Coordinates of N, CA and C in Angstrom, one line a residue:
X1 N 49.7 58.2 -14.6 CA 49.6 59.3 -13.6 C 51.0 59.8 -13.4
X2 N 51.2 61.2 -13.7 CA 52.6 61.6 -13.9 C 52.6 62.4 -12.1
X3 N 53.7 62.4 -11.4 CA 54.3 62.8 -10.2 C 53.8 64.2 -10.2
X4 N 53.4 64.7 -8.9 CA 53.7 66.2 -8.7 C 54.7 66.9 -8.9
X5 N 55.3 67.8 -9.7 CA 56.4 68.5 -9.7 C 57.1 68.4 -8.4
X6 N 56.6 68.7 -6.9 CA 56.6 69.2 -5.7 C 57.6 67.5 -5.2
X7 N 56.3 66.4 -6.2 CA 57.4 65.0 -5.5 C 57.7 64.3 -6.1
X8 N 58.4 65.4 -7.3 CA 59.2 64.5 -8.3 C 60.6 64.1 -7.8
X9 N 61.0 64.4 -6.7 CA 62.3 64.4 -6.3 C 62.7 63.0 -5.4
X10 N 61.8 62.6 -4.8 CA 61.4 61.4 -4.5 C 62.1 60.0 -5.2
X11 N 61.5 60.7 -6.8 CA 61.8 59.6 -7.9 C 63.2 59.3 -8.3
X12 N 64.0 60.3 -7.6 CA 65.6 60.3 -8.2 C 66.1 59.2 -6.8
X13 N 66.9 58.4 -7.3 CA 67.5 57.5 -6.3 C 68.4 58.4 -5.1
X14 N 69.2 59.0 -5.9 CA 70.0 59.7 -5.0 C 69.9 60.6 -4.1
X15 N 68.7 61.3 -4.7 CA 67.8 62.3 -3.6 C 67.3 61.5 -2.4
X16 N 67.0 60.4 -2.3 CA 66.1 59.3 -1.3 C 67.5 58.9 -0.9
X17 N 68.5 58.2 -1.5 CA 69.6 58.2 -0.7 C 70.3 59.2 0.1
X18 N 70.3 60.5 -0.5 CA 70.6 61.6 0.9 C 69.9 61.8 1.5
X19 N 68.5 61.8 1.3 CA 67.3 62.4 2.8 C 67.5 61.0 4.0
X20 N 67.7 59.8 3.2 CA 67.6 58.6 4.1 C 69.5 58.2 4.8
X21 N 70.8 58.5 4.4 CA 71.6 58.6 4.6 C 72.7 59.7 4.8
X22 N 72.4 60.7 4.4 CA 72.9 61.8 5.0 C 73.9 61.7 3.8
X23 N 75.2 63.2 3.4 CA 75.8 63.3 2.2 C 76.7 64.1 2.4
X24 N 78.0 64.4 3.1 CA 78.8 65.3 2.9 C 79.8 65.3 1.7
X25 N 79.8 67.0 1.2 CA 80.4 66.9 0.4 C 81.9 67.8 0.9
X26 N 82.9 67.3 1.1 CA 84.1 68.0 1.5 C 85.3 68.9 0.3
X27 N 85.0 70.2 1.1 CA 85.7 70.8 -0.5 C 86.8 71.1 0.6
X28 N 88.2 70.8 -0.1 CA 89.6 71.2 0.2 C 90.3 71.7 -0.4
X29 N 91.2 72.5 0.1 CA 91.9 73.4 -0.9 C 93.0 74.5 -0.4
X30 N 93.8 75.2 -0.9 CA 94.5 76.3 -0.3 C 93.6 77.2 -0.3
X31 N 93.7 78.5 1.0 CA 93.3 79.6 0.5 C 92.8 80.3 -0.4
X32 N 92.2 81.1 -0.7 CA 91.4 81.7 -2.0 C 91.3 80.6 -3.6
X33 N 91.2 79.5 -3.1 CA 91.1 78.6 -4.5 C 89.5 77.7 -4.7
X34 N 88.5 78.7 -3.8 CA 87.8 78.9 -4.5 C 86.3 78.0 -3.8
X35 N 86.6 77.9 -2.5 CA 85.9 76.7 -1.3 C 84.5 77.4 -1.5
X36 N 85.0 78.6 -0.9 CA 83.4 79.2 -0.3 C 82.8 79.7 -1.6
X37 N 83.1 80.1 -2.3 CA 82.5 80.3 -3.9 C 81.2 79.3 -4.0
X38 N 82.3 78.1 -4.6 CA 81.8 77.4 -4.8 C 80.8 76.3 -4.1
X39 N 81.2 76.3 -2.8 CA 80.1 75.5 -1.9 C 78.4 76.6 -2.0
X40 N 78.6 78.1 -2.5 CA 77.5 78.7 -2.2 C 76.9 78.5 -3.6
X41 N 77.4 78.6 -4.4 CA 77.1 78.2 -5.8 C 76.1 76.8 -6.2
X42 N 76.9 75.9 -5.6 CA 76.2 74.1 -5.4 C 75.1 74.3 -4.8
X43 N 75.0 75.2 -3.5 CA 74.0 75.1 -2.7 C 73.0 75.8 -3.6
X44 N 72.8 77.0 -3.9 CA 72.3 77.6 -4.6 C 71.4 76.5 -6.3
X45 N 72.5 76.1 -6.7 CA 71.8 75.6 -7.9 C 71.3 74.2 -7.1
X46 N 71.6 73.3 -6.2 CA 70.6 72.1 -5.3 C 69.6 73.1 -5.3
X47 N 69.3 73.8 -4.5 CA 67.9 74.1 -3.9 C 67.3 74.7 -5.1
X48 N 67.8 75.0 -6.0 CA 66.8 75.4 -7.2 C 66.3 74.0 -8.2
X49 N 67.1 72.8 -8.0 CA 66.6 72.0 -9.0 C 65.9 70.8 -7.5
X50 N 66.7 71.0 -6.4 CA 65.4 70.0 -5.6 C 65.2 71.2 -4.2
X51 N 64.0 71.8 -4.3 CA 63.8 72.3 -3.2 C 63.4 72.0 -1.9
X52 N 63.2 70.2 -2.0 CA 62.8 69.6 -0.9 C 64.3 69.2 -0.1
X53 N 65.2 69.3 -0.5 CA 66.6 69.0 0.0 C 67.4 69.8 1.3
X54 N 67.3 69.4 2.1 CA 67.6 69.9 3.2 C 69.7 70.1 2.9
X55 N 69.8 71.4 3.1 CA 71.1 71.6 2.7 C 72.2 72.6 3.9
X56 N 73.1 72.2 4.3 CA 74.0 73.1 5.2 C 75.2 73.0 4.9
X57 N 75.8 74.4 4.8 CA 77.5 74.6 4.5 C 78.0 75.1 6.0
X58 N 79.1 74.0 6.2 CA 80.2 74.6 6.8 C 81.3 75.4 6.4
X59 N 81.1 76.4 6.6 CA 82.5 77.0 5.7 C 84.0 77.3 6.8
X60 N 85.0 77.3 7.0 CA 86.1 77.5 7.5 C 86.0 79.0 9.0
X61 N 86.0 79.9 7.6 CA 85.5 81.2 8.3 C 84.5 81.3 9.2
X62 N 83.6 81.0 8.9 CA 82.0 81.3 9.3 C 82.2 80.7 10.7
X63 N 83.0 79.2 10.6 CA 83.0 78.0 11.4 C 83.9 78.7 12.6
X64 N 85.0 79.5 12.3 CA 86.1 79.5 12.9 C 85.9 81.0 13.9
X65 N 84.6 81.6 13.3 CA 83.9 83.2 14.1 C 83.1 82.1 15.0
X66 N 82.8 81.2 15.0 CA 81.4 80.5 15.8 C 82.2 80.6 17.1
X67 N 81.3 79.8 18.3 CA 81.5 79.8 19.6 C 82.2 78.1 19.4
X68 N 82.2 77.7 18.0 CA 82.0 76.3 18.4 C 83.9 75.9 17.8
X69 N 84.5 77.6 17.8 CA 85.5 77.4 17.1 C 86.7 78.3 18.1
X70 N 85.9 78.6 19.0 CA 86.7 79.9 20.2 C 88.3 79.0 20.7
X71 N 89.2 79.9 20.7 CA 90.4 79.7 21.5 C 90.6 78.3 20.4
X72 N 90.7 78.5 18.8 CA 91.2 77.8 18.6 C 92.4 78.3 17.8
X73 N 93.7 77.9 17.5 CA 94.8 78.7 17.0 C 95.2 78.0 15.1
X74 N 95.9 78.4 15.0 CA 96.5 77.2 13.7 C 97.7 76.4 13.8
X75 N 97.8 76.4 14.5 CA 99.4 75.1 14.6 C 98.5 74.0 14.2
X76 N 99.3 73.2 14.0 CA 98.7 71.8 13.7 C 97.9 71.2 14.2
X77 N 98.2 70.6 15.7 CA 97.6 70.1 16.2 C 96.0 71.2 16.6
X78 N 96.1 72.7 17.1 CA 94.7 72.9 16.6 C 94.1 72.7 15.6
X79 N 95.0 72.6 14.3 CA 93.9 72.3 13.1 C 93.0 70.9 13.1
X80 N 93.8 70.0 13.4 CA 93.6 68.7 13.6 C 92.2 68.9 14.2
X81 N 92.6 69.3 15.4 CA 91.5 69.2 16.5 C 89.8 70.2 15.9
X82 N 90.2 71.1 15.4 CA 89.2 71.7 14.8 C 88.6 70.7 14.0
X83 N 89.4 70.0 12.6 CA 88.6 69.8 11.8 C 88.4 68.0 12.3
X84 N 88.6 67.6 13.4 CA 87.7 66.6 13.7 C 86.3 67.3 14.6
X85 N 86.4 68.4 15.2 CA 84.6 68.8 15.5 C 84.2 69.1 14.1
X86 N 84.9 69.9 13.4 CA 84.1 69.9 12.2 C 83.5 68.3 11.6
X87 N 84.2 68.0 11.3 CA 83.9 66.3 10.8 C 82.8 66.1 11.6
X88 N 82.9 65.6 12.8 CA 81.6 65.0 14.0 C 80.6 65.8 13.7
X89 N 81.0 67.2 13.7 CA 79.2 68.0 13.3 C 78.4 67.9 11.4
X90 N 79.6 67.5 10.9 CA 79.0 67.5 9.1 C 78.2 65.8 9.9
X91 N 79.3 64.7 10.2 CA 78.7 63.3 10.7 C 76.9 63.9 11.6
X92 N 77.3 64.9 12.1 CA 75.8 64.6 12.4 C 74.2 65.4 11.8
X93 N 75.1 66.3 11.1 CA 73.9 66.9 10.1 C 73.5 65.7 9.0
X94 N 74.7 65.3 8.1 CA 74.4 63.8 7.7 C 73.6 62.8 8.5
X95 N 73.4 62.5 9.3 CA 72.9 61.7 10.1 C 71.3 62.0 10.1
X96 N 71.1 63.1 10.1 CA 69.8 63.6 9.7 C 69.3 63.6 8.4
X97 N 70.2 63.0 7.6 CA 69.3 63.0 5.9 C 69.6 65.0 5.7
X98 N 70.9 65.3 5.9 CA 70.9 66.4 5.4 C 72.4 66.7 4.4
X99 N 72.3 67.2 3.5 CA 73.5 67.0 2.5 C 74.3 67.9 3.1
X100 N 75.4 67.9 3.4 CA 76.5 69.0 4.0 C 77.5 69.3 2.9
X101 N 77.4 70.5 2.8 CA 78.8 71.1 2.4 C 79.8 71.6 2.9
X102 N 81.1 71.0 3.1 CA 82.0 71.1 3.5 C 82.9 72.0 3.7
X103 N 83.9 73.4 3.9 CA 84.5 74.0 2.8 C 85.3 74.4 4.1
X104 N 86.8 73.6 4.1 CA 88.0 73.6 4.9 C 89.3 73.6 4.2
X105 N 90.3 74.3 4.2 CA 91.3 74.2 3.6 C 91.7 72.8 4.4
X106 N 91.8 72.3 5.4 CA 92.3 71.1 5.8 C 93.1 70.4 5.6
X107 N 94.6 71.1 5.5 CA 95.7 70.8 4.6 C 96.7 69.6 4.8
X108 N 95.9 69.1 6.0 CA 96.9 68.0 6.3 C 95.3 66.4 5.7
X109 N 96.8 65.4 5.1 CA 95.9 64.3 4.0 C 95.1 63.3 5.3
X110 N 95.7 63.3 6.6 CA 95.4 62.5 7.8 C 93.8 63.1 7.9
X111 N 94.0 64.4 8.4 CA 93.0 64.8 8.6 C 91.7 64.7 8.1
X112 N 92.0 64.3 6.5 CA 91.0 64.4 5.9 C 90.7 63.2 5.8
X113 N 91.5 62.1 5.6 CA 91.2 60.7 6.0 C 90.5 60.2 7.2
X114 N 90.8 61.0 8.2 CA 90.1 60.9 10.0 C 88.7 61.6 9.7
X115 N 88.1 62.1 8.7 CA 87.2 63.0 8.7 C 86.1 62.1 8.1
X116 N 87.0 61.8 6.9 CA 86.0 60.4 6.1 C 85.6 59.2 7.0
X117 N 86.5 58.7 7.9 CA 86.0 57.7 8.8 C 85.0 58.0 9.6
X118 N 85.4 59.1 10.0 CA 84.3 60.1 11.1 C 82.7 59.4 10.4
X119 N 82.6 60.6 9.5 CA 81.7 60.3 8.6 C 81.4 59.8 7.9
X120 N 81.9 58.5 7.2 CA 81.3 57.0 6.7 C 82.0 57.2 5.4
X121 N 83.0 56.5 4.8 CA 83.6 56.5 3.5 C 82.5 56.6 2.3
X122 N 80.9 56.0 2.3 CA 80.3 55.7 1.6 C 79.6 57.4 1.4
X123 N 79.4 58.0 2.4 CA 78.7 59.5 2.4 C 79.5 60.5 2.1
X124 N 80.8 60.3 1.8 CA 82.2 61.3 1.9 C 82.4 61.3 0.6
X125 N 82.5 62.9 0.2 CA 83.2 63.2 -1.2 C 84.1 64.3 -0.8
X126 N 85.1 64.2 -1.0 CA 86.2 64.6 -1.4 C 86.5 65.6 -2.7
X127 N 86.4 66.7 -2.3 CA 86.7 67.9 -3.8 C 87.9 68.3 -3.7
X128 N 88.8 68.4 -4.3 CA 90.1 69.3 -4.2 C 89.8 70.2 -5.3
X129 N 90.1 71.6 -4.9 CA 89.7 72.7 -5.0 C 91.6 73.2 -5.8
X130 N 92.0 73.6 -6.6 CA 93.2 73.6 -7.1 C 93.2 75.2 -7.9
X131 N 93.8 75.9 -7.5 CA 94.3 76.9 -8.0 C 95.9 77.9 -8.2
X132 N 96.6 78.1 -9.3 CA 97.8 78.5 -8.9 C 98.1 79.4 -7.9
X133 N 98.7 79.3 -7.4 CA 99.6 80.5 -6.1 C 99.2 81.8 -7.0
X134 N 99.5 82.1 -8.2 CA 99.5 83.0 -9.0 C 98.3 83.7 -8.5
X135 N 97.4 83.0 -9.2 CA 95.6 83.3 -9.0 C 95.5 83.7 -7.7
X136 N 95.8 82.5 -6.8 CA 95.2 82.5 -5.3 C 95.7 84.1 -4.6
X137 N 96.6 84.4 -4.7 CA 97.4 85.7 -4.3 C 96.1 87.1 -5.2
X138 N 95.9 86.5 -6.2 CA 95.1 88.0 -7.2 C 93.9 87.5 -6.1
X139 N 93.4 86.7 -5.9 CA 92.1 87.0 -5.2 C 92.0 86.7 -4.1
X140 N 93.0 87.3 -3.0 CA 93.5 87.6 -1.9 C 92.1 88.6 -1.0
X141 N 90.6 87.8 -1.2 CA 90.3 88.9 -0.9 C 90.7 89.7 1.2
X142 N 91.1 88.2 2.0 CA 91.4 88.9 3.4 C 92.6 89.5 3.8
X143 N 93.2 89.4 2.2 CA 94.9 89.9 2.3 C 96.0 89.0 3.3
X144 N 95.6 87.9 3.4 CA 96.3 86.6 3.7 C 97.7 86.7 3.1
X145 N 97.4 86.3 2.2 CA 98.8 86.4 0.7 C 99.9 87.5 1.5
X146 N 99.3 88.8 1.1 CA 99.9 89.7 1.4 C 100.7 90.0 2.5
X147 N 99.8 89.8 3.6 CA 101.1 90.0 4.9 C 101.5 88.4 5.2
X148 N 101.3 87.5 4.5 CA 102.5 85.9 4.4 C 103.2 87.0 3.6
X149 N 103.7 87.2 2.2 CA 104.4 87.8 1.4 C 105.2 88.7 2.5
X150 N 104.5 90.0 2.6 CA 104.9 90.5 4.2 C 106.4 90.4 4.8
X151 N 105.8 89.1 5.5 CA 106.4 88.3 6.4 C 105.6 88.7 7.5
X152 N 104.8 89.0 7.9 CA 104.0 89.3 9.3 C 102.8 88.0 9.7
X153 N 102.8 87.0 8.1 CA 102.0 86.1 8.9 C 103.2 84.6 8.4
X154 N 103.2 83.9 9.7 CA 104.1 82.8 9.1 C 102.6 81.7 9.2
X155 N 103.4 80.5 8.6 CA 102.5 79.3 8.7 C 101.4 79.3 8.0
X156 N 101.2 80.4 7.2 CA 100.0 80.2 6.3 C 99.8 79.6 4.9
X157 N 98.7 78.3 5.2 CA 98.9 77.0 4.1 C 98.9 77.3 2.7
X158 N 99.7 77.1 1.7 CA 99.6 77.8 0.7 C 100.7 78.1 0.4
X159 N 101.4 79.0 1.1 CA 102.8 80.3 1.2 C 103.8 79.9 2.1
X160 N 103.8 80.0 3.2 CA 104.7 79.7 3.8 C 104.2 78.2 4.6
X161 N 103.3 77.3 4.2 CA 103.2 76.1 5.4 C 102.6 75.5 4.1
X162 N 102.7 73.9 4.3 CA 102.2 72.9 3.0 C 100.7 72.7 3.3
X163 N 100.9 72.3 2.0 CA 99.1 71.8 2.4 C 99.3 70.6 1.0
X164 N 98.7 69.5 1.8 CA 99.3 67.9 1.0 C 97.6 67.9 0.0
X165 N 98.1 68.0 -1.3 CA 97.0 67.7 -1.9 C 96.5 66.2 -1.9
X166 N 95.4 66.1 -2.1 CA 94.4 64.8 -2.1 C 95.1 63.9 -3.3
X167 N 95.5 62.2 -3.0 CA 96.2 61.9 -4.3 C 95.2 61.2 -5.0
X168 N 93.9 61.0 -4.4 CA 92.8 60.0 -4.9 C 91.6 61.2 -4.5
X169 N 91.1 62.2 -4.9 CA 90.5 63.0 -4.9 C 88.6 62.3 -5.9
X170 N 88.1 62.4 -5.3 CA 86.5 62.3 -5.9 C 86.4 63.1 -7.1
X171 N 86.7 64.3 -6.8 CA 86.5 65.4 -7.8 C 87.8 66.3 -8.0
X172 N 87.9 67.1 -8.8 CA 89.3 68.3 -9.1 C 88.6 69.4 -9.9
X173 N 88.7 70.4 -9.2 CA 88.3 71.6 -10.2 C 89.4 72.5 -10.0
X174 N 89.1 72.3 -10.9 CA 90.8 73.7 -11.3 C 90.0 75.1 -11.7
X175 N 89.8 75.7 -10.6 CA 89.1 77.0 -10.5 C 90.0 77.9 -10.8
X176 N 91.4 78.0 -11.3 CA 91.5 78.9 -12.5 C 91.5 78.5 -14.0
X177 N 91.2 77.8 -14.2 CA 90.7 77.4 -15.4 C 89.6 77.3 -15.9
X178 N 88.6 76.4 -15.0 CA 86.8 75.9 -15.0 C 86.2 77.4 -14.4
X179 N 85.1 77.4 -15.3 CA 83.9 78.7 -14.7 C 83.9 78.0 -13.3
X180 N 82.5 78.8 -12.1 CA 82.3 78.4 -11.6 C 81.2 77.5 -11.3
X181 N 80.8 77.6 -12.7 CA 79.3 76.6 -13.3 C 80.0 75.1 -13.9
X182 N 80.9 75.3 -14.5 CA 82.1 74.1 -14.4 C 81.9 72.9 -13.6
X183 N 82.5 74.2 -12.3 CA 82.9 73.4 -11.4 C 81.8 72.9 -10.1
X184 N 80.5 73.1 -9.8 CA 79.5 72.8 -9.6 C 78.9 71.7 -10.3
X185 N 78.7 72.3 -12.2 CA 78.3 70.8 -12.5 C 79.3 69.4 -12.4
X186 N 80.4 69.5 -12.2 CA 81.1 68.3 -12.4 C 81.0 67.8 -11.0
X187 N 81.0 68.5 -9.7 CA 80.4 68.2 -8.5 C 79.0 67.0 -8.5
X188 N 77.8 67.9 -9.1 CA 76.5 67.2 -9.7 C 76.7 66.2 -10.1
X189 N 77.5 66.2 -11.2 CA 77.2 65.0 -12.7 C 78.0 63.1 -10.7
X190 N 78.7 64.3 -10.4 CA 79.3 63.0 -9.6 C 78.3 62.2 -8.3
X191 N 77.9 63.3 -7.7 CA 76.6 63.0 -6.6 C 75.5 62.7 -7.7
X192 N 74.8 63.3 -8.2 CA 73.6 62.3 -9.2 C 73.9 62.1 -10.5
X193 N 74.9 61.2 -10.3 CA 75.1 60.1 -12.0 C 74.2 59.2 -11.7

């Protein structure tokens, strides 16, 4: 007796491990190197190959228009403080047996390590997202780059403020080099090996 197409997804271990444990995937990275792309891309091909998969992206932007992001600034210490609510809210969509996608520049390495704790080292993947300054500036689509270059914006990670890359990273896509089907499957091949 062969499975319903509808509950064949059941039969994959790691699908029953996300619905039953919850799954954040954390994509980090500088500016335009390629977060939100790619987090919509993943989501996109998940829900086409399991459509029973309960799936949510956090994205930076999206996150940072919400009410749940108001009167917050970029100095450090607001970043911090942002992306631990962020963390606590991926920790609780996970909690629900729902796969989260993550997508924060989150440039400081603490932060991301307080994020993993947050949310359970065993549920936590870690993407660094890597792109040259070169590239990142050509696809400048909110014109970030430019008024940093400028000088009208200081402190922006990337250009004028660090952002500490991941030294034990889960995953690396070098999204000026990898398509963006690349960099999605190597995502995949890592969540369901």
């Amino acid at each position: 007796h062969v499975a319903h197409k509808n509950d064949s997804y059941l039969l994959t271990k790691s699908i029953s491990t996300i619905n039953e444990h919850g799954l954040v995937i954390w994509l980090t990275g500088c500016p335009s190197s390629g977060k939100t792309t790619i987090a919509r891309a993943l989501q996109k091909k998940l829900l086409f190959m399991y459509p029973q998969l309960k799936i949510q992206i956090l994205d930076g932007d999206q996150m940072r228009a919400s009410p749940l992001a108001q009167h917050v600034g970029f100095t450090p210490k607001d970043r911090t403080e942002h992306i631990q609510r962020m963390a606590y809210l991926a920790k609780m969509f996970a909690d629900h047996g729902i796969l989260t996608i993550c997508a924060f520049v989150s440039p400081d390495r603490k932060m991301r390590e307080q994020a993993k704790k947050t949310i359970g080292k065993k549920r936590f993947i870690e993407v660094y997202m890597k792109a040259s300054k070169t590239i990142r500036i050509k696809r400048d689509t909110k014109g970030m780059y430019k008024r940093a270059i400028a000088g009208t914006l200081t402190g922006f990670t990337g250009y004028n403020a660090p952002y500490q890359a991941t030294i034990h990273p889960d995953v690396i896509c070098k999204t000026d080099q990898q398509t963006i089907i690349q960099c999605v499957e190597k995502i995949m091949n890592l969540v369901f090996r």
